[in-house]
Short mmCIF file of C-alpha atoms in Angstrom, two decimals:
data_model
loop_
_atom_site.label_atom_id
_atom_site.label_comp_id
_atom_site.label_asym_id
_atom_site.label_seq_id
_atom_site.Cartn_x
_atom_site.Cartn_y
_atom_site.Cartn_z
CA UNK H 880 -235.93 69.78 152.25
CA UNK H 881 -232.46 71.20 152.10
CA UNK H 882 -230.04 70.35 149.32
CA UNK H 883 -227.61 68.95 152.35
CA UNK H 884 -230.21 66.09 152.61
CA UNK H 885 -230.88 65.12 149.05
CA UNK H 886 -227.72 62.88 148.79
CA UNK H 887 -229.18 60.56 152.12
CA UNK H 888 -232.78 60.88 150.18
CA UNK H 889 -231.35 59.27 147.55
CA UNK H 890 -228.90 56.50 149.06
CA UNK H 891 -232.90 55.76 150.98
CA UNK H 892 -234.60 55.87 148.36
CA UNK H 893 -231.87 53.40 145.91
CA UNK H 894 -232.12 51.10 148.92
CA UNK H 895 -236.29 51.11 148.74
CA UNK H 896 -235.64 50.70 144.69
CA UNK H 897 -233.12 47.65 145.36
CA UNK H 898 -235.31 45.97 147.53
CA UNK H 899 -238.54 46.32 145.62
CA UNK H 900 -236.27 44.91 142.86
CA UNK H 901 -235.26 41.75 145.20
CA UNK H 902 -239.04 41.20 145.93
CA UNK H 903 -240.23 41.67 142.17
CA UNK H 904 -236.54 38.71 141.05
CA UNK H 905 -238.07 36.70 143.94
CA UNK H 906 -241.84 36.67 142.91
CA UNK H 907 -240.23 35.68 139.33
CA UNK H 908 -238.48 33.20 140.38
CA UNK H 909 -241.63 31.74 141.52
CA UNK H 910 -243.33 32.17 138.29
CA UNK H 911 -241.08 30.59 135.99
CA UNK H 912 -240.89 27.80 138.71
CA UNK H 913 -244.03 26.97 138.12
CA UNK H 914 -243.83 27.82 134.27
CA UNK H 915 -241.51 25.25 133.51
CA UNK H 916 -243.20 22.48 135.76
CA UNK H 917 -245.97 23.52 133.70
CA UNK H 918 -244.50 23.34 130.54
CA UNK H 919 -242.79 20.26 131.12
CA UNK H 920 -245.05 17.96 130.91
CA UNK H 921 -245.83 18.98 127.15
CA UNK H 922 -244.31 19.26 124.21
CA UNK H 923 -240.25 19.68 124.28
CA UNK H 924 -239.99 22.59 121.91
CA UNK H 925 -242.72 24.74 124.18
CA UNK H 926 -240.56 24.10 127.51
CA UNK H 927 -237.13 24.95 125.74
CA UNK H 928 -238.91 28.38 124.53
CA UNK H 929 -240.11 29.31 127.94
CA UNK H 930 -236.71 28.27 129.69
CA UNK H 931 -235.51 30.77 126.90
CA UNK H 932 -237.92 33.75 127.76
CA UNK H 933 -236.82 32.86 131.51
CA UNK H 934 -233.46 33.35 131.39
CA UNK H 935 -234.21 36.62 129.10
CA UNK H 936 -236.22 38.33 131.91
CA UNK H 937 -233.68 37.30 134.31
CA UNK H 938 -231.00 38.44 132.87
CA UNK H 939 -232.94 41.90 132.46
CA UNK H 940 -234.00 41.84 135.87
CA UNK H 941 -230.17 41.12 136.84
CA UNK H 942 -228.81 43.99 134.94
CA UNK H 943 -231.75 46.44 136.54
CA UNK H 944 -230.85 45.39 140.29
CA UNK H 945 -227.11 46.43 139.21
CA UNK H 946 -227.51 49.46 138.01
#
């Protein structure tokens, strides 16, 4: 490995990063689907809190894919 091919390593590499990030929001997404379907049909306060922790994670998971 030369250092003339470490910049397209990396731009490959970011791309592998970005999509494993994609795949990893998506499989979330899924999760906190089914989360809150869960939680709905109980108590109120217990669906609120994970809609909370939801939108937490995805907003961390937003700001990781950006970056």
């Amino acid at each position: 490995m030369t250092d003339s091919n470490t910049p397209e390593i990396h731009r490959k590499l970011d791309k592998i990063a970005r999509l494993l990030a994609f795949l990893v929001l998506f499989e979330f997404l899924k999760l906190a689907g089914e989360l809150l379907t869960i939680t709905s049909v109980g108590n109120s306060f217990f669906s609120m809190l994970s809609l909370v922790i939801v939108l937490v994670l995805l907003a961390g998971i937003s700001v990781i894919i950006t970056s």
